[in-house]
Rosetta silent file (secondary structure, phi, psi, omega in degrees, C-alpha in Angstrom):
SEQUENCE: XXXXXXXXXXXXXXXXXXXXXXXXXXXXXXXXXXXXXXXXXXXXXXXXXXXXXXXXXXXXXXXXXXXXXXXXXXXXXXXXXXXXXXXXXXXXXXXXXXXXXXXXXXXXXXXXXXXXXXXXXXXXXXXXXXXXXXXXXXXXXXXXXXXXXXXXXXXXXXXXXXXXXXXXXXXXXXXXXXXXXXXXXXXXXXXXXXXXXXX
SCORE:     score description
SCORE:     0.000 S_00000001
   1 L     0.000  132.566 -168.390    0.000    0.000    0.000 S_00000001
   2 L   -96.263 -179.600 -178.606    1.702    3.481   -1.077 S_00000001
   3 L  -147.446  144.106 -140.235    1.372    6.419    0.824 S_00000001
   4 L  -129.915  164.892  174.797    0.307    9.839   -0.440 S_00000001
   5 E  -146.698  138.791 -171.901    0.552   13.335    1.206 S_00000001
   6 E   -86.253  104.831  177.570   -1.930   16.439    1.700 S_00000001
   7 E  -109.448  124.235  145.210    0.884   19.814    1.052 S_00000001
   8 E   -81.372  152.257  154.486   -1.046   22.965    2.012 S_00000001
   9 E  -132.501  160.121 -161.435    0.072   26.621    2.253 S_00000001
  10 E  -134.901  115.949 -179.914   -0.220   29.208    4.537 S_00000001
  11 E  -101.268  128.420 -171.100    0.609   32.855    4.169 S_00000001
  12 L   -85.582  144.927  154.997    1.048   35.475    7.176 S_00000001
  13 L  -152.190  120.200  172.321   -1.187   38.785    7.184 S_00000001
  14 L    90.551   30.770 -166.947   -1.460   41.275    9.648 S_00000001
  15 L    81.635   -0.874 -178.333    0.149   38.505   12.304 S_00000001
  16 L  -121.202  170.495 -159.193   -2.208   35.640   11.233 S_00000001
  17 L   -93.677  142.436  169.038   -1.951   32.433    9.612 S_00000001
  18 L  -147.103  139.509  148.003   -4.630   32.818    6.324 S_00000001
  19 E   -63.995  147.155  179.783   -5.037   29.654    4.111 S_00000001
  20 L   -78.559  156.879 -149.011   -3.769   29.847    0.630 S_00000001
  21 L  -134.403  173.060  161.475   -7.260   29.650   -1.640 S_00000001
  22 L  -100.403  147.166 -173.756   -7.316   28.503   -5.546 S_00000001
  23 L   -76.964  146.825  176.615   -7.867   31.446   -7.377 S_00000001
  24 L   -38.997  114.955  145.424  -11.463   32.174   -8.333 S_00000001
  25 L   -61.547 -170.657  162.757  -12.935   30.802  -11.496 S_00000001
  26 L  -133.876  171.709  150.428  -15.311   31.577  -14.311 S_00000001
  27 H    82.115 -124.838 -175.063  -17.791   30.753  -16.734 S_00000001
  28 H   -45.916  -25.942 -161.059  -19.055   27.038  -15.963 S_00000001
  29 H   -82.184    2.286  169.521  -17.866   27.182  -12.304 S_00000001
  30 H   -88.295  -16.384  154.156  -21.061   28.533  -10.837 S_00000001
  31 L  -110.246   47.831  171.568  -22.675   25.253  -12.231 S_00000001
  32 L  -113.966  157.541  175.238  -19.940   22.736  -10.512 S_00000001
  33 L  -101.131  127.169 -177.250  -20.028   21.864   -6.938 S_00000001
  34 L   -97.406  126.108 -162.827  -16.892   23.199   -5.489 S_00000001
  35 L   -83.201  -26.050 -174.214  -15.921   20.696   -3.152 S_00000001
  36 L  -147.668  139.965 -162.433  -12.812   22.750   -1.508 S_00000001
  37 L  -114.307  -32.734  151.044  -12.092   26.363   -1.898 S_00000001
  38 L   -11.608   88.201  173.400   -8.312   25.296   -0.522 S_00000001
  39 L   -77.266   92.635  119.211   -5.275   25.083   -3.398 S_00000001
  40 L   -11.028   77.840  177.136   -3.972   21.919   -2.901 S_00000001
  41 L  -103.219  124.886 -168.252   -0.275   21.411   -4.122 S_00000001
  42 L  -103.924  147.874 -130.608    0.021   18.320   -5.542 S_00000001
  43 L  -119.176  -50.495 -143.140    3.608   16.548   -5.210 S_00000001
  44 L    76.205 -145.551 -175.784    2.359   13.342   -6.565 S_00000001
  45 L  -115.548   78.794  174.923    4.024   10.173   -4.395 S_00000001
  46 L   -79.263   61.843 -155.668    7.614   11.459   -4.277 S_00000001
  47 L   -65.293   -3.430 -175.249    8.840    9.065   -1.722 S_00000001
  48 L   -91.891  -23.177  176.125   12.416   10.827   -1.945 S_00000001
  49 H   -56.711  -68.272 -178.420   10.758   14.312   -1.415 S_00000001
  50 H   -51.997    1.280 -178.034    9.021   12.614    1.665 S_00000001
  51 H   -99.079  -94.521  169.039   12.215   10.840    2.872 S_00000001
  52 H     5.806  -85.090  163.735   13.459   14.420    2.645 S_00000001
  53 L   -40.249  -64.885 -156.834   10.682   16.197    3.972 S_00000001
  54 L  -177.422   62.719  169.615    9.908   14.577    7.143 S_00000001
  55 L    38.982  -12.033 -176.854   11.368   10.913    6.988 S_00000001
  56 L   -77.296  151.828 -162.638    8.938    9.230    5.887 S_00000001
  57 L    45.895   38.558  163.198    9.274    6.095    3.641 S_00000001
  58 H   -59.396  -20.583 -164.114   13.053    6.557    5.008 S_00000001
  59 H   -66.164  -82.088  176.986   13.173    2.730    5.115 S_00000001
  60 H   -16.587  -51.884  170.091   12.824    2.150    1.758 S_00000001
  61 H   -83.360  -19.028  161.590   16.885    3.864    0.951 S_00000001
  62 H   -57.538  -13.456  172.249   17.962    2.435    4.184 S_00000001
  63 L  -109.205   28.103  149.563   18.254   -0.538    2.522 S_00000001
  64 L  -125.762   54.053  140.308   20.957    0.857    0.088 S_00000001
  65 L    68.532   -7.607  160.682   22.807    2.020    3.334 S_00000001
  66 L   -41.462   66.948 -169.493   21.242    5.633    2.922 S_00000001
  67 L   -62.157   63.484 -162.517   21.331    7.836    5.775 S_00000001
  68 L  -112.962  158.589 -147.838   19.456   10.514    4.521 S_00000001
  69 L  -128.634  109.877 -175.586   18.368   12.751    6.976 S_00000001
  70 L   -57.515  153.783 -175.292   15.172   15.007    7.117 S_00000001
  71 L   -69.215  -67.961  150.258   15.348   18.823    7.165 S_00000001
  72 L  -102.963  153.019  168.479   12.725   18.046    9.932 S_00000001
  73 L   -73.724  155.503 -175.790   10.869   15.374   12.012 S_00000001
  74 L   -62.628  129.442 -178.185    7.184   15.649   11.750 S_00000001
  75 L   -60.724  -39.591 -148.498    6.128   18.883   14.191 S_00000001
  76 L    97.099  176.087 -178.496    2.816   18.051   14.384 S_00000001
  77 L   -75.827  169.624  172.557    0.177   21.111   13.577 S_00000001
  78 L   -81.117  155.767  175.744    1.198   24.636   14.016 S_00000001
  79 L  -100.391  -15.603  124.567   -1.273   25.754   16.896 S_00000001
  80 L   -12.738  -27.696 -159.015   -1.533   28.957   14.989 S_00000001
  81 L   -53.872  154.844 -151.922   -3.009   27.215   12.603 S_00000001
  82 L   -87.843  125.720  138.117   -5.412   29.372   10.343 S_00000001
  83 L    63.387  -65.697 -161.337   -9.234   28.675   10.949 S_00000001
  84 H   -49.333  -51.490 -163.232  -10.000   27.200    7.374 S_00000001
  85 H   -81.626  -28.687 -176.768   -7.384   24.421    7.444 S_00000001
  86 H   -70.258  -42.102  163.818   -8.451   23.231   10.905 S_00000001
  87 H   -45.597  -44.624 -168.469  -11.655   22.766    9.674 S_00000001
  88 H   -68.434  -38.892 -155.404  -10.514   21.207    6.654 S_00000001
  89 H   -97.673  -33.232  164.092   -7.574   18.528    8.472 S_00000001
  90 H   -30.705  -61.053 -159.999  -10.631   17.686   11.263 S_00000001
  91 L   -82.807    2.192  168.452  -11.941   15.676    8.583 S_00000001
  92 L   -71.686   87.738 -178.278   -8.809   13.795    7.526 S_00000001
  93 L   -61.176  115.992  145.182   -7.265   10.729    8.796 S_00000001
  94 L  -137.116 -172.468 -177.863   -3.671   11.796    9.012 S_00000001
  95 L  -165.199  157.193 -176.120   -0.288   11.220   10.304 S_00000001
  96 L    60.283   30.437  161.844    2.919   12.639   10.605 S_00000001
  97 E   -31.435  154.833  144.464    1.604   16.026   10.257 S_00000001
  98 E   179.215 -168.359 -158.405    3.993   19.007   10.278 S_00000001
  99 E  -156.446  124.557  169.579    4.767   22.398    9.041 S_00000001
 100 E  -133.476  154.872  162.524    8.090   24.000    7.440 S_00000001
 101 E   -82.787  135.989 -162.519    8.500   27.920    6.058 S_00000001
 102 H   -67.639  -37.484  173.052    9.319   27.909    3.020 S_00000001
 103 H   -61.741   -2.709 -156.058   12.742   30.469    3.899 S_00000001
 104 H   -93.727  -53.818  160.199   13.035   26.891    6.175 S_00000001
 105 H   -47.784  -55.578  168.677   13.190   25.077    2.931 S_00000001
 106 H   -59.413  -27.663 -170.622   15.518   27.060    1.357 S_00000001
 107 H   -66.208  -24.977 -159.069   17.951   27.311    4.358 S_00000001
 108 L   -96.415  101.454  -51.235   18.474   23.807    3.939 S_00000001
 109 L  -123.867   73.873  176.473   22.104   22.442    2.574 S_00000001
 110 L   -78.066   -3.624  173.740   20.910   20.663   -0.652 S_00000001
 111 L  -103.645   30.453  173.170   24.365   19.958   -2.107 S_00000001
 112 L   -97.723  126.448  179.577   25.691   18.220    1.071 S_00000001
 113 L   -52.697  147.808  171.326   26.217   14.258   -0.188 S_00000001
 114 E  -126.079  141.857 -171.260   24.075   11.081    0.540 S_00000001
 115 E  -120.229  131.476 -164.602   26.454    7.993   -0.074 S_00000001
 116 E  -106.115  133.929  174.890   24.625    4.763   -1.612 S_00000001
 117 E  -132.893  129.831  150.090   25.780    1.366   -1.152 S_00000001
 118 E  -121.999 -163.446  171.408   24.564   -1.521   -3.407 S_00000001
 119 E  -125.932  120.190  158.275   25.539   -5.094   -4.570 S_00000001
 120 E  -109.023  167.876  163.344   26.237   -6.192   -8.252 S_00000001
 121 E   -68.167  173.918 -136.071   27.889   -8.675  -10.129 S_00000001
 122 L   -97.409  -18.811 -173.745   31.716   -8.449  -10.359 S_00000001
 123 L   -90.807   20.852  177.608   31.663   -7.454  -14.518 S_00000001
 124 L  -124.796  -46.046 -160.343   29.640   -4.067  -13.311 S_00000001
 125 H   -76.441  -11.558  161.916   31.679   -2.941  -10.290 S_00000001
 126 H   -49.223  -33.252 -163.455   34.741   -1.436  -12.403 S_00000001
 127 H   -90.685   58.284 -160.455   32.072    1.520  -13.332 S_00000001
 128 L  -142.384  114.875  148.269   31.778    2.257   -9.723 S_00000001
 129 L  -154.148 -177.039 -152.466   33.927    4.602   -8.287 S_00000001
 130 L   -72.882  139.294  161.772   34.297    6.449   -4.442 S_00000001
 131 L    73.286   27.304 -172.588   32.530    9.476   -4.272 S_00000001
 132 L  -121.554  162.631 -159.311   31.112    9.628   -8.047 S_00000001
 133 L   -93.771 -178.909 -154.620   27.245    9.463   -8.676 S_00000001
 134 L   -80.437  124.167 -167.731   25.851    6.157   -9.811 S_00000001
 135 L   -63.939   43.151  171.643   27.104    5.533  -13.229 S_00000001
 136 L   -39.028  -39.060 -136.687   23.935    5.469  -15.389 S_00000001
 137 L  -102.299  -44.288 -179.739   25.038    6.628  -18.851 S_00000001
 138 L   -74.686  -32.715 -145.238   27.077    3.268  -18.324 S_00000001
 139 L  -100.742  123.434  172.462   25.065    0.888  -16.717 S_00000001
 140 L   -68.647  144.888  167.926   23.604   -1.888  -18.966 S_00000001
 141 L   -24.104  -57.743 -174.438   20.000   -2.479  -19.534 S_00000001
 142 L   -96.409   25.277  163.796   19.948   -6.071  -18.316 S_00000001
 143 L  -114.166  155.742  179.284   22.099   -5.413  -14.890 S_00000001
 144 L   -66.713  126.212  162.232   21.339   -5.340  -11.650 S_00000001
 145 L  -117.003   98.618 -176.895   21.936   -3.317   -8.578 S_00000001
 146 E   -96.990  143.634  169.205   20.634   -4.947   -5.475 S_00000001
 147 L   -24.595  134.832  149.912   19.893   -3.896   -1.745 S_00000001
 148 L   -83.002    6.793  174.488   22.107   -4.992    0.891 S_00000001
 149 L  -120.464   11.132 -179.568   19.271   -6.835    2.241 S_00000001
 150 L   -51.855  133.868 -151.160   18.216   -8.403   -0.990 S_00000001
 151 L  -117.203  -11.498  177.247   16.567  -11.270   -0.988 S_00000001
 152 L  -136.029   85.176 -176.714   17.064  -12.204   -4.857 S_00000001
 153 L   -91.341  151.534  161.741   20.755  -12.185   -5.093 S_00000001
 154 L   -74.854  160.419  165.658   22.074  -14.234   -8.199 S_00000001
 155 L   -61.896  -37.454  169.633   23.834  -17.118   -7.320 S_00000001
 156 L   -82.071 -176.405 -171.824   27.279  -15.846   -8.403 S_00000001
 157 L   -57.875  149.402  172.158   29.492  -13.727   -6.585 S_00000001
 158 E  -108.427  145.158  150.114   28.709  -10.105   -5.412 S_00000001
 159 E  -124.775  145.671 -166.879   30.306   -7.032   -4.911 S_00000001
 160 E   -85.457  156.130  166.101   29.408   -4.643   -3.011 S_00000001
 161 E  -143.057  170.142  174.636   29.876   -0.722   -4.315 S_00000001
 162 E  -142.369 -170.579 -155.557   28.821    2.384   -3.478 S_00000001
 163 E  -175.527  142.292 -178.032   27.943    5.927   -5.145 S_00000001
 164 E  -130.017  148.531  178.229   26.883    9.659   -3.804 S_00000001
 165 E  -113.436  163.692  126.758   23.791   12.101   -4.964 S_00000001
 166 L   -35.770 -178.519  100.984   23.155   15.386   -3.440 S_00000001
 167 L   -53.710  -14.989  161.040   20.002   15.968   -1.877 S_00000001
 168 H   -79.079  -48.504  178.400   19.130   17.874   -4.974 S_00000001
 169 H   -64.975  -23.931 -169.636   20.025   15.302   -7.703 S_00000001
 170 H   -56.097  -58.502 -157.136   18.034   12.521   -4.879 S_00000001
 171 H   -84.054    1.450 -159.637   14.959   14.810   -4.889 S_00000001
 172 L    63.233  121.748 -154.968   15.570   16.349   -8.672 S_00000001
 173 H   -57.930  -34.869 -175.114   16.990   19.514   -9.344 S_00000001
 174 H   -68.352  -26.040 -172.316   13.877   20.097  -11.851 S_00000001
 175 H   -89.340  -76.841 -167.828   10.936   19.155   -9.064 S_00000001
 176 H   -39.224  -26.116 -162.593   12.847   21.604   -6.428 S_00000001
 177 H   -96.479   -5.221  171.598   13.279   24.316   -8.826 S_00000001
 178 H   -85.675  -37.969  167.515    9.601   24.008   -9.526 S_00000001
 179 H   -42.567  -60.593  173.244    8.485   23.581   -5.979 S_00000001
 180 H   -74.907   -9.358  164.791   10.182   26.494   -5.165 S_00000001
 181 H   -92.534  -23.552  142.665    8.947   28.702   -7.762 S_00000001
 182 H   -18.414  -64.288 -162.146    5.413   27.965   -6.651 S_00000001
 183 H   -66.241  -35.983  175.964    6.069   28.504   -3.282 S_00000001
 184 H   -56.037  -29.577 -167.451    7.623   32.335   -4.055 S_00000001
 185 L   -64.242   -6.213 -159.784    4.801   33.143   -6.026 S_00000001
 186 L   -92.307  -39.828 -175.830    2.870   32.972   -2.863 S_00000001
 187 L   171.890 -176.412  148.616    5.073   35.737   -0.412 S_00000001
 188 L   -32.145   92.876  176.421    7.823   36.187    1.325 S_00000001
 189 H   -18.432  -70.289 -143.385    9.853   32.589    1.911 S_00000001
 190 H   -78.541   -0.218 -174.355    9.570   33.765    5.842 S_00000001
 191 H  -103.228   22.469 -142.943    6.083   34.534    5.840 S_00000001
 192 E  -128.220  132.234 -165.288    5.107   31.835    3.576 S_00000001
 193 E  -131.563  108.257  167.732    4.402   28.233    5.392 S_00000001
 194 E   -72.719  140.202  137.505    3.690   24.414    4.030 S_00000001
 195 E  -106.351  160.655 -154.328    1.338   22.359    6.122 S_00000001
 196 E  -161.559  112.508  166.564    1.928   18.905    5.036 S_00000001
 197 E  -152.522  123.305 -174.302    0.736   15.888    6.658 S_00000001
 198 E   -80.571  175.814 -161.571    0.030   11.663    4.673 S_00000001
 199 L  -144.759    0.000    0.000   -2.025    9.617    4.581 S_00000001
Protein backbone atom coordinates (compact mmCIF):
# COMPACT_ATOMS: atom_id res chain seq x y z
CA UNK A 1 0.00 0.00 0.00
CA UNK A 2 1.70 3.48 -1.08
CA UNK A 3 1.37 6.42 0.82
CA UNK A 4 0.31 9.84 -0.44
CA UNK A 5 0.55 13.34 1.21
CA UNK A 6 -1.93 16.44 1.70
CA UNK A 7 0.88 19.81 1.05
CA UNK A 8 -1.05 22.96 2.01
CA UNK A 9 0.07 26.62 2.25
CA UNK A 10 -0.22 29.21 4.54
CA UNK A 11 0.61 32.85 4.17
CA UNK A 12 1.05 35.47 7.18
CA UNK A 13 -1.19 38.79 7.18
CA UNK A 14 -1.46 41.28 9.65
CA UNK A 15 0.15 38.51 12.30
CA UNK A 16 -2.21 35.64 11.23
CA UNK A 17 -1.95 32.43 9.61
CA UNK A 18 -4.63 32.82 6.32
CA UNK A 19 -5.04 29.65 4.11
CA UNK A 20 -3.77 29.85 0.63
CA UNK A 21 -7.26 29.65 -1.64
CA UNK A 22 -7.32 28.50 -5.55
CA UNK A 23 -7.87 31.45 -7.38
CA UNK A 24 -11.46 32.17 -8.33
CA UNK A 25 -12.93 30.80 -11.50
CA UNK A 26 -15.31 31.58 -14.31
CA UNK A 27 -17.79 30.75 -16.73
CA UNK A 28 -19.06 27.04 -15.96
CA UNK A 29 -17.87 27.18 -12.30
CA UNK A 30 -21.06 28.53 -10.84
CA UNK A 31 -22.67 25.25 -12.23
CA UNK A 32 -19.94 22.74 -10.51
CA UNK A 33 -20.03 21.86 -6.94
CA UNK A 34 -16.89 23.20 -5.49
CA UNK A 35 -15.92 20.70 -3.15
CA UNK A 36 -12.81 22.75 -1.51
CA UNK A 37 -12.09 26.36 -1.90
CA UNK A 38 -8.31 25.30 -0.52
CA UNK A 39 -5.27 25.08 -3.40
CA UNK A 40 -3.97 21.92 -2.90
CA UNK A 41 -0.28 21.41 -4.12
CA UNK A 42 0.02 18.32 -5.54
CA UNK A 43 3.61 16.55 -5.21
CA UNK A 44 2.36 13.34 -6.56
CA UNK A 45 4.02 10.17 -4.40
CA UNK A 46 7.61 11.46 -4.28
CA UNK A 47 8.84 9.06 -1.72
CA UNK A 48 12.42 10.83 -1.95
CA UNK A 49 10.76 14.31 -1.41
CA UNK A 50 9.02 12.61 1.67
CA UNK A 51 12.22 10.84 2.87
CA UNK A 52 13.46 14.42 2.64
CA UNK A 53 10.68 16.20 3.97
CA UNK A 54 9.91 14.58 7.14
CA UNK A 55 11.37 10.91 6.99
CA UNK A 56 8.94 9.23 5.89
CA UNK A 57 9.27 6.10 3.64
CA UNK A 58 13.05 6.56 5.01
CA UNK A 59 13.17 2.73 5.11
CA UNK A 60 12.82 2.15 1.76
CA UNK A 61 16.88 3.86 0.95
CA UNK A 62 17.96 2.43 4.18
CA UNK A 63 18.25 -0.54 2.52
CA UNK A 64 20.96 0.86 0.09
CA UNK A 65 22.81 2.02 3.33
CA UNK A 66 21.24 5.63 2.92
CA UNK A 67 21.33 7.84 5.77
CA UNK A 68 19.46 10.51 4.52
CA UNK A 69 18.37 12.75 6.98
CA UNK A 70 15.17 15.01 7.12
CA UNK A 71 15.35 18.82 7.17
CA UNK A 72 12.73 18.05 9.93
CA UNK A 73 10.87 15.37 12.01
CA UNK A 74 7.18 15.65 11.75
CA UNK A 75 6.13 18.88 14.19
CA UNK A 76 2.82 18.05 14.38
CA UNK A 77 0.18 21.11 13.58
CA UNK A 78 1.20 24.64 14.02
CA UNK A 79 -1.27 25.75 16.90
CA UNK A 80 -1.53 28.96 14.99
CA UNK A 81 -3.01 27.21 12.60
CA UNK A 82 -5.41 29.37 10.34
CA UNK A 83 -9.23 28.68 10.95
CA UNK A 84 -10.00 27.20 7.37
CA UNK A 85 -7.38 24.42 7.44
CA UNK A 86 -8.45 23.23 10.91
CA UNK A 87 -11.66 22.77 9.67
CA UNK A 88 -10.51 21.21 6.65
CA UNK A 89 -7.57 18.53 8.47
CA UNK A 90 -10.63 17.69 11.26
CA UNK A 91 -11.94 15.68 8.58
CA UNK A 92 -8.81 13.79 7.53
CA UNK A 93 -7.26 10.73 8.80
CA UNK A 94 -3.67 11.80 9.01
CA UNK A 95 -0.29 11.22 10.30
CA UNK A 96 2.92 12.64 10.61
CA UNK A 97 1.60 16.03 10.26
CA UNK A 98 3.99 19.01 10.28
CA UNK A 99 4.77 22.40 9.04
CA UNK A 100 8.09 24.00 7.44
CA UNK A 101 8.50 27.92 6.06
CA UNK A 102 9.32 27.91 3.02
CA UNK A 103 12.74 30.47 3.90
CA UNK A 104 13.04 26.89 6.18
CA UNK A 105 13.19 25.08 2.93
CA UNK A 106 15.52 27.06 1.36
CA UNK A 107 17.95 27.31 4.36
CA UNK A 108 18.47 23.81 3.94
CA UNK A 109 22.10 22.44 2.57
CA UNK A 110 20.91 20.66 -0.65
CA UNK A 111 24.37 19.96 -2.11
CA UNK A 112 25.69 18.22 1.07
CA UNK A 113 26.22 14.26 -0.19
CA UNK A 114 24.07 11.08 0.54
CA UNK A 115 26.45 7.99 -0.07
CA UNK A 116 24.62 4.76 -1.61
CA UNK A 117 25.78 1.37 -1.15
CA UNK A 118 24.56 -1.52 -3.41
CA UNK A 119 25.54 -5.09 -4.57
CA UNK A 120 26.24 -6.19 -8.25
CA UNK A 121 27.89 -8.68 -10.13
CA UNK A 122 31.72 -8.45 -10.36
CA UNK A 123 31.66 -7.45 -14.52
CA UNK A 124 29.64 -4.07 -13.31
CA UNK A 125 31.68 -2.94 -10.29
CA UNK A 126 34.74 -1.44 -12.40
CA UNK A 127 32.07 1.52 -13.33
CA UNK A 128 31.78 2.26 -9.72
CA UNK A 129 33.93 4.60 -8.29
CA UNK A 130 34.30 6.45 -4.44
CA UNK A 131 32.53 9.48 -4.27
CA UNK A 132 31.11 9.63 -8.05
CA UNK A 133 27.24 9.46 -8.68
CA UNK A 134 25.85 6.16 -9.81
CA UNK A 135 27.10 5.53 -13.23
CA UNK A 136 23.93 5.47 -15.39
CA UNK A 137 25.04 6.63 -18.85
CA UNK A 138 27.08 3.27 -18.32
CA UNK A 139 25.07 0.89 -16.72
CA UNK A 140 23.60 -1.89 -18.97
CA UNK A 141 20.00 -2.48 -19.53
CA UNK A 142 19.95 -6.07 -18.32
CA UNK A 143 22.10 -5.41 -14.89
CA UNK A 144 21.34 -5.34 -11.65
CA UNK A 145 21.94 -3.32 -8.58
CA UNK A 146 20.63 -4.95 -5.48
CA UNK A 147 19.89 -3.90 -1.74
CA UNK A 148 22.11 -4.99 0.89
CA UNK A 149 19.27 -6.84 2.24
CA UNK A 150 18.22 -8.40 -0.99
CA UNK A 151 16.57 -11.27 -0.99
CA UNK A 152 17.06 -12.20 -4.86
CA UNK A 153 20.75 -12.19 -5.09
CA UNK A 154 22.07 -14.23 -8.20
CA UNK A 155 23.83 -17.12 -7.32
CA UNK A 156 27.28 -15.85 -8.40
CA UNK A 157 29.49 -13.73 -6.59
CA UNK A 158 28.71 -10.11 -5.41
CA UNK A 159 30.31 -7.03 -4.91
CA UNK A 160 29.41 -4.64 -3.01
CA UNK A 161 29.88 -0.72 -4.31
CA UNK A 162 28.82 2.38 -3.48
CA UNK A 163 27.94 5.93 -5.15
CA UNK A 164 26.88 9.66 -3.80
CA UNK A 165 23.79 12.10 -4.96
CA UNK A 166 23.15 15.39 -3.44
CA UNK A 167 20.00 15.97 -1.88
CA UNK A 168 19.13 17.87 -4.97
CA UNK A 169 20.02 15.30 -7.70
CA UNK A 170 18.03 12.52 -4.88
CA UNK A 171 14.96 14.81 -4.89
CA UNK A 172 15.57 16.35 -8.67
CA UNK A 173 16.99 19.51 -9.34
CA UNK A 174 13.88 20.10 -11.85
CA UNK A 175 10.94 19.15 -9.06
CA UNK A 176 12.85 21.60 -6.43
CA UNK A 177 13.28 24.32 -8.83
CA UNK A 178 9.60 24.01 -9.53
CA UNK A 179 8.49 23.58 -5.98
CA UNK A 180 10.18 26.49 -5.16
CA UNK A 181 8.95 28.70 -7.76
CA UNK A 182 5.41 27.97 -6.65
CA UNK A 183 6.07 28.50 -3.28
CA UNK A 184 7.62 32.34 -4.05
CA UNK A 185 4.80 33.14 -6.03
CA UNK A 186 2.87 32.97 -2.86
CA UNK A 187 5.07 35.74 -0.41
CA UNK A 188 7.82 36.19 1.32
CA UNK A 189 9.85 32.59 1.91
CA UNK A 190 9.57 33.77 5.84
CA UNK A 191 6.08 34.53 5.84
CA UNK A 192 5.11 31.83 3.58
CA UNK A 193 4.40 28.23 5.39
CA UNK A 194 3.69 24.41 4.03
CA UNK A 195 1.34 22.36 6.12
CA UNK A 196 1.93 18.91 5.04
CA UNK A 197 0.74 15.89 6.66
CA UNK A 198 0.03 11.66 4.67
CA UNK A 199 -2.03 9.62 4.58
Amino acid sequence: MGTDIRLLAEYLQDGQWSAVLKPKGRGLKQFTVELSPLKIIDIGRHYEFFTVLAGVRRERFLQYGADVRPISRPRGLPKDLSPLLQTYIEDDDCWNASWLLVQELINFDWEQPITFYGLVEPQYANLFSSNQPFPHEQWPENAHCYALNSNYLPKSDIVQVSWVESYREFVGSEFINYFFGELLLLGSPKEVRIIFYFY
